[in-house]
PDB file of C-alpha atoms and ligand atoms in Angstrom:
ATOM      1  CA  PRO A   1     188.730 178.249 271.551  1.00  0.00           C
ATOM      2  CA  THR A   2     187.340 181.496 272.929  1.00  0.00           C
ATOM      3  CA  VAL A   3     183.619 182.067 273.416  1.00  0.00           C
ATOM      4  CA  PHE A   4     182.690 185.575 272.291  1.00  0.00           C
ATOM      5  CA  VAL A   5     179.446 186.420 274.044  1.00  0.00           C
ATOM      6  CA  VAL A   6     177.485 189.288 272.496  1.00  0.00           C
ATOM      7  CA  THR A   7     174.950 191.040 274.742  1.00  0.00           C
ATOM      8  CA  PRO A   8     172.758 193.938 273.635  1.00  0.00           C
ATOM      9  CA  THR A   9     171.575 195.911 276.647  1.00  0.00           C
ATOM     10  CA  PHE A  10     169.613 199.060 277.414  1.00  0.00           C
ATOM     11  CA  LYS A  11     169.057 201.350 280.388  1.00  0.00           C
ATOM     12  CA  ARG A  12     166.155 200.389 282.627  1.00  0.00           C
ATOM     13  CA  PHE A  13     165.275 199.765 286.274  1.00  0.00           C
ATOM     14  CA  VAL A  14     166.552 196.187 286.347  1.00  0.00           C
ATOM     15  CA  GLN A  15     169.576 196.527 284.043  1.00  0.00           C
ATOM     16  CA  LYS A  16     172.297 196.141 286.663  1.00  0.00           C
ATOM     17  CA  ALA A  17     170.543 193.161 288.205  1.00  0.00           C
ATOM     18  CA  GLU A  18     170.395 191.484 284.791  1.00  0.00           C
ATOM     19  CA  LEU A  19     174.040 192.189 284.038  1.00  0.00           C
ATOM     20  CA  THR A  20     175.051 190.922 287.477  1.00  0.00           C
ATOM     21  CA  ARG A  21     173.170 187.647 287.102  1.00  0.00           C
ATOM     22  CA  ILE A  22     174.463 186.797 283.652  1.00  0.00           C
ATOM     23  CA  SER A  23     178.024 187.980 284.336  1.00  0.00           C
ATOM     24  CA  GLN A  24     178.330 185.510 287.180  1.00  0.00           C
ATOM     25  CA  ALA A  25     177.490 182.655 284.859  1.00  0.00           C
ATOM     26  CA  PHE A  26     180.041 184.020 282.370  1.00  0.00           C
ATOM     27  CA  LYS A  27     182.703 184.297 285.085  1.00  0.00           C
ATOM     28  CA  ALA A  28     182.447 180.610 285.799  1.00  0.00           C
ATOM     29  CA  ALA A  29     183.478 179.823 282.217  1.00  0.00           C
ATOM     30  CA  LYS A  30     187.014 179.690 280.843  1.00  0.00           C
ATOM     31  CA  LYS A  31     188.190 181.707 277.834  1.00  0.00           C
ATOM     32  CA  LEU A  32     185.178 183.941 277.510  1.00  0.00           C
ATOM     33  CA  HIS A  33     185.212 187.411 275.950  1.00  0.00           C
ATOM     34  CA  TRP A  34     182.102 189.475 276.637  1.00  0.00           C
ATOM     35  CA  ILE A  35     181.058 192.011 274.009  1.00  0.00           C
ATOM     36  CA  VAL A  36     178.471 194.290 275.586  1.00  0.00           C
ATOM     37  CA  VAL A  37     176.671 196.637 273.221  1.00  0.00           C
ATOM     38  CA  GLU A  38     174.589 199.375 274.789  1.00  0.00           C
ATOM     39  CA  ASP A  39     171.524 200.618 272.966  1.00  0.00           C
ATOM     40  CA  SER A  40     172.491 204.229 273.680  1.00  0.00           C
ATOM     41  CA  VAL A  41     173.933 207.359 272.112  1.00  0.00           C
ATOM     42  CA  GLN A  42     176.803 207.274 274.601  1.00  0.00           C
ATOM     43  CA  LYS A  43     178.310 204.552 276.737  1.00  0.00           C
ATOM     44  CA  THR A  44     176.953 204.837 280.268  1.00  0.00           C
ATOM     45  CA  ASP A  45     179.049 204.936 283.448  1.00  0.00           C
ATOM     46  CA  LEU A  46     176.873 202.279 285.009  1.00  0.00           C
ATOM     47  CA  VAL A  47     177.760 199.705 282.357  1.00  0.00           C
ATOM     48  CA  GLY A  48     181.362 200.967 282.013  1.00  0.00           C
ATOM     49  CA  ASN A  49     182.076 200.698 285.728  1.00  0.00           C
ATOM     50  CA  PHE A  50     180.246 197.423 285.967  1.00  0.00           C
ATOM     51  CA  LEU A  51     182.421 195.892 283.249  1.00  0.00           C
ATOM     52  CA  LYS A  52     185.620 197.310 284.761  1.00  0.00           C
ATOM     53  CA  SER A  53     184.977 195.599 288.051  1.00  0.00           C
ATOM     54  CA  SER A  54     183.487 192.449 286.560  1.00  0.00           C
ATOM     55  CA  GLY A  55     186.758 190.554 286.311  1.00  0.00           C
ATOM     56  CA  LEU A  56     185.764 189.471 282.814  1.00  0.00           C
ATOM     57  CA  LYS A  57     187.551 190.043 279.551  1.00  0.00           C
ATOM     58  CA  TYR A  58     185.258 192.453 277.735  1.00  0.00           C
ATOM     59  CA  THR A  59     184.675 194.952 274.956  1.00  0.00           C
ATOM     60  CA  HIS A  60     182.256 197.817 275.557  1.00  0.00           C
ATOM     61  CA  LEU A  61     180.431 199.186 272.508  1.00  0.00           C
ATOM     62  CA  ASN A  62     177.318 201.262 271.914  1.00  0.00           C
ATOM     63  CA  ILE A  63     174.898 202.065 269.129  1.00  0.00           C
ATOM     64  CA  ARG A  64     171.487 203.634 269.498  1.00  0.00           C
ATOM     65  CA  THR A  65     168.726 201.858 267.620  1.00  0.00           C
ATOM     66  CA  PRO A  66     167.554 204.296 264.906  1.00  0.00           C
ATOM     67  CA  PHE A  67     164.170 205.911 265.575  1.00  0.00           C
ATOM     68  CA  THR A  68     162.351 204.030 262.810  1.00  0.00           C
ATOM     69  CA  LEU A  69     163.497 200.655 264.149  1.00  0.00           C
ATOM     70  CA  ARG A  70     162.691 201.440 267.759  1.00  0.00           C
ATOM     71  CA  ARG A  71     159.609 199.878 269.238  1.00  0.00           C
ATOM     72  CA  HIS A  72     157.371 202.664 270.427  1.00  0.00           C
ATOM     73  CA  LYS A  73     154.747 202.533 273.152  1.00  0.00           C
ATOM     74  CA  LYS A  74     151.593 200.649 272.159  1.00  0.00           C
ATOM     75  CA  GLU A  75     153.218 199.092 269.088  1.00  0.00           C
ATOM     76  CA  PHE A  76     152.746 195.349 268.820  1.00  0.00           C
ATOM     77  CA  ARG A  77     155.861 193.991 270.469  1.00  0.00           C
ATOM     78  CA  ARG A  78     156.787 191.440 267.839  1.00  0.00           C
ATOM     79  CA  LEU A  79     156.871 193.622 264.721  1.00  0.00           C
ATOM     80  CA  LYS A  80     160.174 195.299 265.529  1.00  0.00           C
ATOM     81  CA  PRO A  81     162.909 192.944 266.640  1.00  0.00           C
ATOM     82  CA  ARG A  82     165.210 194.222 269.368  1.00  0.00           C
ATOM     83  CA  GLY A  83     168.969 194.311 269.623  1.00  0.00           C
ATOM     84  CA  VAL A  84     169.515 194.103 265.862  1.00  0.00           C
ATOM     85  CA  GLU A  85     171.911 197.031 265.358  1.00  0.00           C
ATOM     86  CA  GLN A  86     173.736 196.095 268.539  1.00  0.00           C
ATOM     87  CA  ARG A  87     174.417 192.493 267.498  1.00  0.00           C
ATOM     88  CA  ASN A  88     175.445 193.606 264.003  1.00  0.00           C
ATOM     89  CA  LEU A  89     177.909 196.109 265.459  1.00  0.00           C
ATOM     90  CA  ALA A  90     179.467 193.314 267.511  1.00  0.00           C
ATOM     91  CA  ILE A  91     179.799 191.144 264.393  1.00  0.00           C
ATOM     92  CA  GLU A  92     181.535 194.063 262.657  1.00  0.00           C
ATOM     93  CA  TRP A  93     183.837 194.496 265.653  1.00  0.00           C
ATOM     94  CA  LEU A  94     184.844 190.829 265.431  1.00  0.00           C
ATOM     95  CA  ARG A  95     185.544 191.165 261.709  1.00  0.00           C
ATOM     96  CA  LYS A  96     187.781 194.161 262.333  1.00  0.00           C
ATOM     97  CA  ASN A  97     189.548 192.999 265.462  1.00  0.00           C
ATOM     98  CA  ILE A  98     189.824 189.214 265.444  1.00  0.00           C
ATOM     99  CA  ASP A  99     192.039 187.229 263.108  1.00  0.00           C
ATOM    100  CA  PRO A 100     190.380 183.815 262.893  1.00  0.00           C
ATOM    101  CA  GLN A 101     193.658 182.251 261.729  1.00  0.00           C
ATOM    102  CA  ARG A 102     195.202 183.210 265.077  1.00  0.00           C
ATOM    103  CA  THR A 103     192.178 183.084 267.373  1.00  0.00           C
ATOM    104  CA  SER A 104     189.744 180.202 267.254  1.00  0.00           C
ATOM    105  CA  GLY A 105     186.312 180.646 268.737  1.00  0.00           C
ATOM    106  CA  VAL A 106     182.565 180.861 268.522  1.00  0.00           C
ATOM    107  CA  VAL A 107     180.080 183.737 268.791  1.00  0.00           C
ATOM    108  CA  TYR A 108     177.040 183.481 271.027  1.00  0.00           C
ATOM    109  CA  PHE A 109     174.234 186.060 271.189  1.00  0.00           C
ATOM    110  CA  ALA A 110     173.280 186.143 274.853  1.00  0.00           C
ATOM    111  CA  ASP A 111     170.478 188.543 275.772  1.00  0.00           C
ATOM    112  CA  ASP A 112     170.731 190.163 279.180  1.00  0.00           C
ATOM    113  CA  ASP A 113     167.407 188.858 280.499  1.00  0.00           C
ATOM    114  CA  ASN A 114     168.010 185.126 280.104  1.00  0.00           C
ATOM    115  CA  THR A 115     169.388 182.666 282.645  1.00  0.00           C
ATOM    116  CA  TYR A 116     172.538 180.762 281.675  1.00  0.00           C
ATOM    117  CA  ASP A 117     174.151 177.654 283.122  1.00  0.00           C
ATOM    118  CA  SER A 118     177.882 178.182 282.561  1.00  0.00           C
ATOM    119  CA  GLN A 119     178.073 174.603 281.289  1.00  0.00           C
ATOM    120  CA  ILE A 120     176.715 175.838 277.967  1.00  0.00           C
ATOM    121  CA  PHE A 121     179.947 177.712 277.193  1.00  0.00           C
ATOM    122  CA  ASP A 122     182.094 174.599 277.457  1.00  0.00           C
ATOM    123  CA  GLU A 123     179.698 172.776 275.184  1.00  0.00           C
ATOM    124  CA  MET A 124     179.504 175.466 272.514  1.00  0.00           C
ATOM    125  CA  ARG A 125     183.186 176.256 272.197  1.00  0.00           C
ATOM    126  CA  TRP A 126     183.812 173.173 270.017  1.00  0.00           C
ATOM    127  CA  ILE A 127     181.239 174.071 267.372  1.00  0.00           C
ATOM    128  CA  ARG A 128     182.784 174.029 263.898  1.00  0.00           C
ATOM    129  CA  GLY A 129     179.966 175.674 261.963  1.00  0.00           C
ATOM    130  CA  VAL A 130     176.655 176.453 263.622  1.00  0.00           C
ATOM    131  CA  GLY A 131     175.604 174.572 266.747  1.00  0.00           C
ATOM    132  CA  VAL A 132     172.110 174.423 268.260  1.00  0.00           C
ATOM    133  CA  TRP A 133     170.378 173.333 271.451  1.00  0.00           C
ATOM    134  CA  PRO A 134     166.993 173.710 273.154  1.00  0.00           C
ATOM    135  CA  VAL A 135     166.019 176.777 275.218  1.00  0.00           C
ATOM    136  CA  ALA A 136     163.423 176.659 277.987  1.00  0.00           C
ATOM    137  CA  PHE A 137     160.393 178.970 278.123  1.00  0.00           C
ATOM    138  CA  THR A 138     160.355 179.855 274.405  1.00  0.00           C
ATOM    139  CA  GLY A 139     158.198 178.913 271.442  1.00  0.00           C
ATOM    140  CA  GLY A 140     155.058 178.787 273.578  1.00  0.00           C
ATOM    141  CA  ALA A 141     156.171 175.613 275.323  1.00  0.00           C
ATOM    142  CA  ARG A 142     158.205 174.431 278.315  1.00  0.00           C
ATOM    143  CA  TRP A 143     161.134 174.286 275.940  1.00  0.00           C
ATOM    144  CA  ALA A 144     161.577 174.748 272.219  1.00  0.00           C
ATOM    145  CA  GLY A 145     164.319 174.019 269.747  1.00  0.00           C
ATOM    146  CA  PRO A 146     165.986 171.254 267.796  1.00  0.00           C
ATOM    147  CA  ILE A 147     165.239 167.558 268.079  1.00  0.00           C
ATOM    148  CA  CYS A 148     168.441 165.673 267.417  1.00  0.00           C
ATOM    149  CA  LYS A 149     169.381 162.118 266.589  1.00  0.00           C
ATOM    150  CA  ASP A 150     172.809 160.603 265.944  1.00  0.00           C
ATOM    151  CA  GLY A 151     174.494 163.988 265.653  1.00  0.00           C
ATOM    152  CA  GLN A 152     171.916 165.511 263.305  1.00  0.00           C
ATOM    153  CA  VAL A 153     168.994 167.863 263.720  1.00  0.00           C
ATOM    154  CA  VAL A 154     166.008 165.815 262.528  1.00  0.00           C
ATOM    155  CA  ASN A 155     163.188 168.148 263.546  1.00  0.00           C
ATOM    156  CA  PHE A 156     162.183 171.105 265.680  1.00  0.00           C
ATOM    157  CA  HIS A 157     159.861 171.256 268.656  1.00  0.00           C
ATOM    158  CA  ALA A 158     157.769 174.385 269.356  1.00  0.00           C
ATOM    159  CA  ASN A 159     154.206 175.403 270.016  1.00  0.00           C
ATOM    160  CA  TRP A 160     154.683 178.574 267.976  1.00  0.00           C
ATOM    161  CA  GLY A 161     156.654 179.584 264.922  1.00  0.00           C
ATOM    162  CA  LEU A 162     157.407 176.267 263.229  1.00  0.00           C
ATOM    163  CA  PHE A 163     156.912 178.050 259.893  1.00  0.00           C
ATOM    164  CA  ARG A 164     160.307 179.699 260.346  1.00  0.00           C
ATOM    165  CA  PRO A 165     163.301 178.371 258.387  1.00  0.00           C
ATOM    166  CA  PHE A 166     165.157 178.004 261.718  1.00  0.00           C
ATOM    167  CA  PRO A 167     162.544 177.800 264.496  1.00  0.00           C
ATOM    168  CA  VAL A 168     164.941 178.549 267.355  1.00  0.00           C
ATOM    169  CA  ASP A 169     165.496 181.351 269.847  1.00  0.00           C
ATOM    170  CA  MET A 170     168.463 183.720 269.730  1.00  0.00           C
ATOM    171  CA  ALA A 171     169.920 181.936 272.761  1.00  0.00           C
ATOM    172  CA  ALA A 172     169.699 178.524 271.054  1.00  0.00           C
ATOM    173  CA  PHE A 173     172.716 178.673 268.756  1.00  0.00           C
ATOM    174  CA  ALA A 174     176.362 179.664 268.428  1.00  0.00           C
ATOM    175  CA  VAL A 175     178.468 180.222 265.324  1.00  0.00           C
ATOM    176  CA  ASN A 176     182.140 179.528 264.697  1.00  0.00           C
ATOM    177  CA  ILE A 177     183.829 182.892 264.102  1.00  0.00           C
ATOM    178  CA  LYS A 178     185.395 181.567 260.888  1.00  0.00           C
ATOM    179  CA  LYS A 179     181.924 181.323 259.420  1.00  0.00           C
ATOM    180  CA  LEU A 180     181.058 184.930 260.178  1.00  0.00           C
ATOM    181  CA  ILE A 181     184.474 186.424 259.446  1.00  0.00           C
ATOM    182  CA  LEU A 182     185.859 184.366 256.544  1.00  0.00           C
ATOM    183  CA  ASP A 183     183.064 182.371 254.912  1.00  0.00           C
ATOM    184  CA  PHE A 184     180.252 184.925 255.106  1.00  0.00           C
ATOM    185  CA  PRO A 185     181.862 188.324 255.673  1.00  0.00           C
ATOM    186  CA  LYS A 186     178.636 190.177 254.877  1.00  0.00           C
ATOM    187  CA  ALA A 187     176.169 188.133 256.890  1.00  0.00           C
ATOM    188  CA  LYS A 188     174.160 190.064 259.476  1.00  0.00           C
ATOM    189  CA  PHE A 189     170.832 190.217 261.267  1.00  0.00           C
ATOM    190  CA  ILE A 190     167.985 191.759 259.284  1.00  0.00           C
ATOM    191  CA  ALA A 191     165.058 193.487 261.015  1.00  0.00           C
ATOM    192  CA  LEU A 192     162.220 191.825 259.116  1.00  0.00           C
ATOM    193  CA  LYS A 193     158.647 192.785 259.984  1.00  0.00           C
ATOM    194  CA  ARG A 194     157.561 189.175 260.286  1.00  0.00           C
ATOM    195  CA  PRO A 195     157.567 188.170 263.974  1.00  0.00           C
ATOM    196  CA  GLY A 196     160.179 185.721 265.167  1.00  0.00           C
ATOM    197  CA  MET A 197     162.268 185.891 262.011  1.00  0.00           C
ATOM    198  CA  LEU A 198     165.362 187.534 263.475  1.00  0.00           C
ATOM    199  CA  GLU A 199     167.273 184.329 264.186  1.00  0.00           C
ATOM    200  CA  SER A 200     166.412 182.911 260.752  1.00  0.00           C
ATOM    201  CA  SER A 201     167.399 186.168 259.044  1.00  0.00           C
ATOM    202  CA  LEU A 202     171.021 185.492 259.967  1.00  0.00           C
ATOM    203  CA  LEU A 203     171.081 181.706 260.017  1.00  0.00           C
ATOM    204  CA  ARG A 204     169.705 181.262 256.515  1.00  0.00           C
ATOM    205  CA  GLN A 205     172.593 183.330 255.142  1.00  0.00           C
ATOM    206  CA  ILE A 206     175.242 181.111 256.688  1.00  0.00           C
ATOM    207  CA  THR A 207     173.949 177.559 257.063  1.00  0.00           C
ATOM    208  CA  THR A 208     171.256 174.963 256.366  1.00  0.00           C
ATOM    209  CA  VAL A 209     169.229 172.832 258.773  1.00  0.00           C
ATOM    210  CA  LYS A 210     171.131 169.764 257.557  1.00  0.00           C
ATOM    211  CA  GLU A 211     174.458 171.302 258.537  1.00  0.00           C
ATOM    212  CA  LEU A 212     173.438 172.248 262.094  1.00  0.00           C
ATOM    213  CA  GLU A 213     175.526 170.643 264.840  1.00  0.00           C
ATOM    214  CA  PRO A 214     173.623 169.354 267.887  1.00  0.00           C
ATOM    215  CA  VAL A 215     175.049 170.503 271.215  1.00  0.00           C
ATOM    216  CA  THR A 216     174.089 169.583 274.835  1.00  0.00           C
ATOM    217  CA  GLN A 217     174.196 165.806 274.358  1.00  0.00           C
ATOM    218  CA  ASN A 218     172.168 165.547 271.192  1.00  0.00           C
ATOM    219  CA  CYS A 219     170.012 168.485 272.303  1.00  0.00           C
ATOM    220  CA  SER A 220     168.763 166.567 275.330  1.00  0.00           C
ATOM    221  CA  LYS A 221     169.756 169.120 277.986  1.00  0.00           C
ATOM    222  CA  VAL A 222     168.603 172.660 278.727  1.00  0.00           C
ATOM    223  CA  TYR A 223     171.280 175.111 279.886  1.00  0.00           C
ATOM    224  CA  VAL A 224     169.485 178.336 278.925  1.00  0.00           C
ATOM    225  CA  TRP A 225     166.148 179.672 280.135  1.00  0.00           C
ATOM    226  CA  HIS A 226     164.288 182.537 278.486  1.00  0.00           C
ATOM    227  CA  THR A 227     163.272 183.820 281.884  1.00  0.00           C
ATOM    228  CA  ARG A 228     162.489 187.530 281.258  1.00  0.00           C
ATOM    229  CA  THR A 229     162.561 189.627 284.384  1.00  0.00           C
ATOM    230  CA  GLU A 230     159.457 191.091 285.932  1.00  0.00           C
ATOM    231  CA  THR A 231     159.432 194.886 286.095  1.00  0.00           C
ATOM    232  CA  PRO A 232     159.359 195.913 289.782  1.00  0.00           C
ATOM    233  CA  LYS A 233     156.340 198.183 289.380  1.00  0.00           C
ATOM    234  CA  ASP A 234     155.832 198.870 293.089  1.00  0.00           C
ATOM    235  CA  SER A 235     159.391 200.166 293.394  1.00  0.00           C
ATOM    236  CA  ILE A 236     159.138 202.265 290.243  1.00  0.00           C
ATOM    237  CA  LEU A 237     155.865 203.891 291.329  1.00  0.00           C
ATOM    238  CA  GLY A 238     156.997 204.181 294.924  1.00  0.00           C
ATOM    239  CA  GLU A 239     160.245 205.900 293.945  1.00  0.00           C
ATOM    240  CA  ARG A 240     158.289 208.334 291.780  1.00  0.00           C
ATOM    241  CA  GLY A 241     156.296 209.194 294.886  1.00  0.00           C
ATOM    242  CA  LEU A 242     159.440 209.670 296.950  1.00  0.00           C
ATOM    243  CA  ILE A 243     160.899 212.009 294.306  1.00  0.00           C
ATOM    244  CA  LYS A 244     157.704 214.078 294.363  1.00  0.00           C
ATOM    245  CA  LYS A 245     157.924 214.364 298.135  1.00  0.00           C
ATOM    246  CA  GLY A 246     161.552 215.451 297.806  1.00  0.00           C
ATOM    247  CA  THR A 247     162.842 212.384 299.655  1.00  0.00           C
ATOM    248  CA  PRO A 248     164.219 210.080 296.932  1.00  0.00           C
ATOM    249  CA  SER A 249     166.308 207.019 297.745  1.00  0.00           C
ATOM    250  CA  ASP A 250     169.985 208.025 298.111  1.00  0.00           C
ATOM    251  CA  GLN A 251     171.238 208.716 294.567  1.00  0.00           C
ATOM    252  CA  ASN A 252     174.763 207.651 295.553  1.00  0.00           C
ATOM    253  CA  VAL A 253     173.572 204.115 295.986  1.00  0.00           C
ATOM    254  CA  GLU A 254     173.602 202.530 292.540  1.00  0.00           C
ATOM    255  CA  THR A 255     171.043 199.869 291.721  1.00  0.00           C
TER     256      THR A 255
HETATM  257  C1  LIG B   1     163.059 187.480 271.956  1.00  0.00           C
HETATM  258  C2  LIG B   1     164.412 186.882 271.581  1.00  0.00           C
HETATM  259  O1  LIG B   1     164.881 186.059 272.645  1.00  0.00           O
HETATM  260  C3  LIG B   1     165.416 188.017 271.325  1.00  0.00           C
HETATM  261  O2  LIG B   1     166.698 187.500 271.062  1.00  0.00           O
HETATM  262  C4  LIG B   1     164.919 188.845 270.171  1.00  0.00           C
HETATM  263  O3  LIG B   1     165.819 189.922 269.939  1.00  0.00           O
HETATM  264  C5  LIG B   1     163.555 189.388 270.556  1.00  0.00           C
HETATM  265  O4  LIG B   1     162.634 188.344 270.902  1.00  0.00           O
HETATM  266  C6  LIG B   1     162.970 190.179 269.413  1.00  0.00           C
HETATM  267  O5  LIG B   1     162.180 189.657 268.645  1.00  0.00           O
HETATM  268  O6  LIG B   1     163.359 191.322 269.260  1.00  0.00           O
HETATM  269  P1  LIG B   1     162.590 189.176 274.097  1.00  0.00           P
HETATM  270  O7  LIG B   1     162.736 188.728 275.501  1.00  0.00           O
HETATM  271  O8  LIG B   1     161.236 189.503 273.581  1.00  0.00           O
HETATM  272  O9  LIG B   1     163.309 188.090 273.224  1.00  0.00           O
HETATM  273  O10 LIG B   1     163.543 190.458 273.790  1.00  0.00           O
HETATM  274  P2  LIG B   1     164.393 191.305 274.813  1.00  0.00           P
HETATM  275  O11 LIG B   1     165.124 190.393 275.728  1.00  0.00           O
HETATM  276  O12 LIG B   1     163.530 192.345 275.415  1.00  0.00           O
HETATM  277  O13 LIG B   1     165.471 192.027 273.863  1.00  0.00           O
HETATM  278  C7  LIG B   1     166.554 191.310 273.292  1.00  0.00           C
HETATM  279  C8  LIG B   1     167.885 191.985 273.665  1.00  0.00           C
HETATM  280  O14 LIG B   1     167.912 193.305 273.138  1.00  0.00           O
HETATM  281  C9  LIG B   1     168.126 192.093 275.170  1.00  0.00           C
HETATM  282  O15 LIG B   1     169.458 191.783 275.468  1.00  0.00           O
HETATM  283  C10 LIG B   1     167.810 193.542 275.459  1.00  0.00           C
HETATM  284  O16 LIG B   1     168.553 194.078 276.535  1.00  0.00           O
HETATM  285  C11 LIG B   1     168.168 194.234 274.155  1.00  0.00           C
HETATM  286  N1  LIG B   1     167.361 195.458 273.901  1.00  0.00           N
HETATM  287  C12 LIG B   1     166.015 195.474 274.098  1.00  0.00           C
HETATM  288  C13 LIG B   1     167.992 196.602 273.445  1.00  0.00           C
HETATM  289  O17 LIG B   1     169.221 196.606 273.260  1.00  0.00           O
HETATM  290  N2  LIG B   1     167.233 197.730 273.201  1.00  0.00           N
HETATM  291  C14 LIG B   1     165.887 197.765 273.430  1.00  0.00           C
HETATM  292  O18 LIG B   1     165.258 198.823 273.208  1.00  0.00           O
HETATM  293  C15 LIG B   1     165.274 196.607 273.878  1.00  0.00           C
HETATM  294 MN1  LIG B   2     164.664 188.437 276.257  1.00  0.00          MN
END
């Protein structure tokens, strides 16, 4: 089975570093198809060229988050979920372009700022419905996610958000493509205003907690970390200074 990895991404200082880090974990996996969806009006050369030379099988898409759904400066960060339109476009692309009778596989929503152990791809590719596993540095704890026993999810661990129907991070589950293409051809992410509901907004359309399939040895191993990259403020401010002085860092050197 193929692992279709869906990554929403947007232009910023650290974008290429993020894409480089995660792509190297993806490269170490077999049968992986990367669907990169830029949050932009047009596809950028940076991402296009990056993908071309990545050595990965990929599809490059773009859709700009509509103004009303964009998170604007000073807005509380949790009220507007990110990457919604981008992930939904990728789901639509799969429905249009993949015949699940001919191609078996799973879909995984892998944000560009996480850290992935490539082992996770070999574990998730055998999921028949929806599979889940713990993710480190989420839910206000060292790790959060499902607690599993004898091949069943019996509970969830988190220090925040246990009210949610599926208290897991985006990076904590994968879905068999048959489920999204054949069984639930209209299922998609919904940008609810309630914080932390994005994962549940999709999952509750396609599965139940009882049906969830534990991955990573009964959910006992962490292969994904919600690391989030620090913004290199000194470099951003410093470069602004250099531009003002008329001596910017060489534009021909891409970062
Ligand atoms: C958490 C979850 O891990 C995300 O999956 C979820 O989308 C997000 O909360 C949310 O509630 O919106 P967090 O680290 O806060 O993650 O979110 P980001 O990593 O900043 O964004 C998620 C993805 O969307 C990333 O791949 C990012 O590159 C992308 N993104 C972010 C855009 O495409 N456009 C943006 O304007 C911002
Ligand atoms: Mn993130």
